[in-house]
Amino acid sequence: MRAFVMKEIGTVGFMEKPVPKPGPNEALVRTTQALICTSDVHTVDGAIGPRTDLTLGHEAVGIVAEAGSEVKRFKPGDRVVVGAITPDWGDPASQAGHPSQSSGALGGWKFANVKDGVFAEFFLVNEADANMAIIPASVPDDKAVYCADMLSTGFAAAEHGTIPLGGTVAVFAEGPVGLMATQGARLCGAGFVIGVESVPQRQQLARHFGADFIVDPSDGDVVGHILRATEGEGVDVAIEALGNETTLAQAIAAAKPGGTISSVGYYGKGDTIGIPRVGWGVGMAEKTIVTTLCPGGRLRLERLLRLLEHRRVDPSALTTHVMPFDRIDDAFEMMRTKSGGIIKPLVQFAPVAIERGEVETKERARTR
Ligand code: ZN
């Protein structure tokens, strides 16, 4: 099968790999659609250390090609979305309520980290019964694929911020995760949502996904603008969706005393991250900083799919580019340079051997 890999730090390319064989609890999934993520770019830049010929990608939907002998819930032909994070559910961290941290810090993150990812014609899902979900017939692949990471991560940023009903929220950086955090804040009942973003296209998308007010950081004094927009109070919840020391400092300063800073960014560079002394109320303003890695699990995926199925959410506007798998290298480069107005590139895999059920599903989706 063909795979798109990180050959070494700084180098990507295609290579041939054998189709993997599922173990008893695993499923082999034939990839149909996938999304490129900025964290794939961080990985290639060396953020998690060296890797050799590692298949990239962690956001995908596909068709079950083969299910291991112990897999009970899935069978070949099932159309599924797979979590970007695929925890070890028996691990103590999972049992303590932190499955994304099972088997060590960030240990639920396996695709394109400790095992091959989804940018290949087939990929393996560990603990398949718990880590993927059947896509409802009315939800097309190009929407369901957002459940893998963007909806799960962005919404978790809002959920972990425990936004009070009618509360105020600022979202720092309206990239794909920030945009879904903006949507998540609205779903969680925020009364006023501020988007902090300088790129006009992203400002527009922030409004589309629920921002009431935009602060443009290129105008300077971001915190001052947020304070003025909230009658001097600051926000109940400040969501940092970039992974940048400056925006984190602004988020800390913009949160009101007793407020929450929900950090969901991937801090890909540097050794330390500073906290603004005064903005943090000299350490005594009862501001809470929470951090989040994408939640995984079948139940989570099923809930996100329900939001799509019943049209509470439509992530389609995030898809700015659609490309065949053959051109994933171009899409990856665009994602690296953030050129051409790219938000999320959707990668489509050519049908290898189309099952009848899948064709029908796609046609149904198309005629809706
Ligand atoms: Zn991702």
Coordinates of C-alpha atoms in Angstrom, one line a residue, residues 23 41-42 55 67-68 78 87 94 98 107 113 181-182 197 208 265 273 288 308 324 352 355:
G23 CA -4.2 -8.2 16.1
V41 CA 3.7 19.8 10.6
H42 CA 5.1 20.1 14.2
T55 CA 3.3 7.3 8.4
A67 CA -11.7 -6.9 12.3
G68 CA -9.5 -8.8 14.8
D78 CA -18.7 -0.6 8.4
P87 CA -6.3 5.4 24.4
S94 CA -8.0 6.0 31.7
H98 CA -7.7 10.9 31.8
G107 CA 0.2 8.4 25.7
N113 CA 3.6 9.3 17.1
A181 CA -13.6 26.2 20.3
T182 CA -15.6 29.2 19.3
E197 CA -7.5 36.9 15.2
H208 CA -19.5 32.2 11.1
G265 CA -2.6 24.8 21.8
I273 CA 6.6 29.1 28.9
T288 CA -7.2 28.3 36.9
L308 CA -23.6 16.5 13.1
P324 CA -6.5 13.5 -3.9
V352 CA -9.2 0.6 -4.0
E355 CA -17.9 -2.2 -1.4

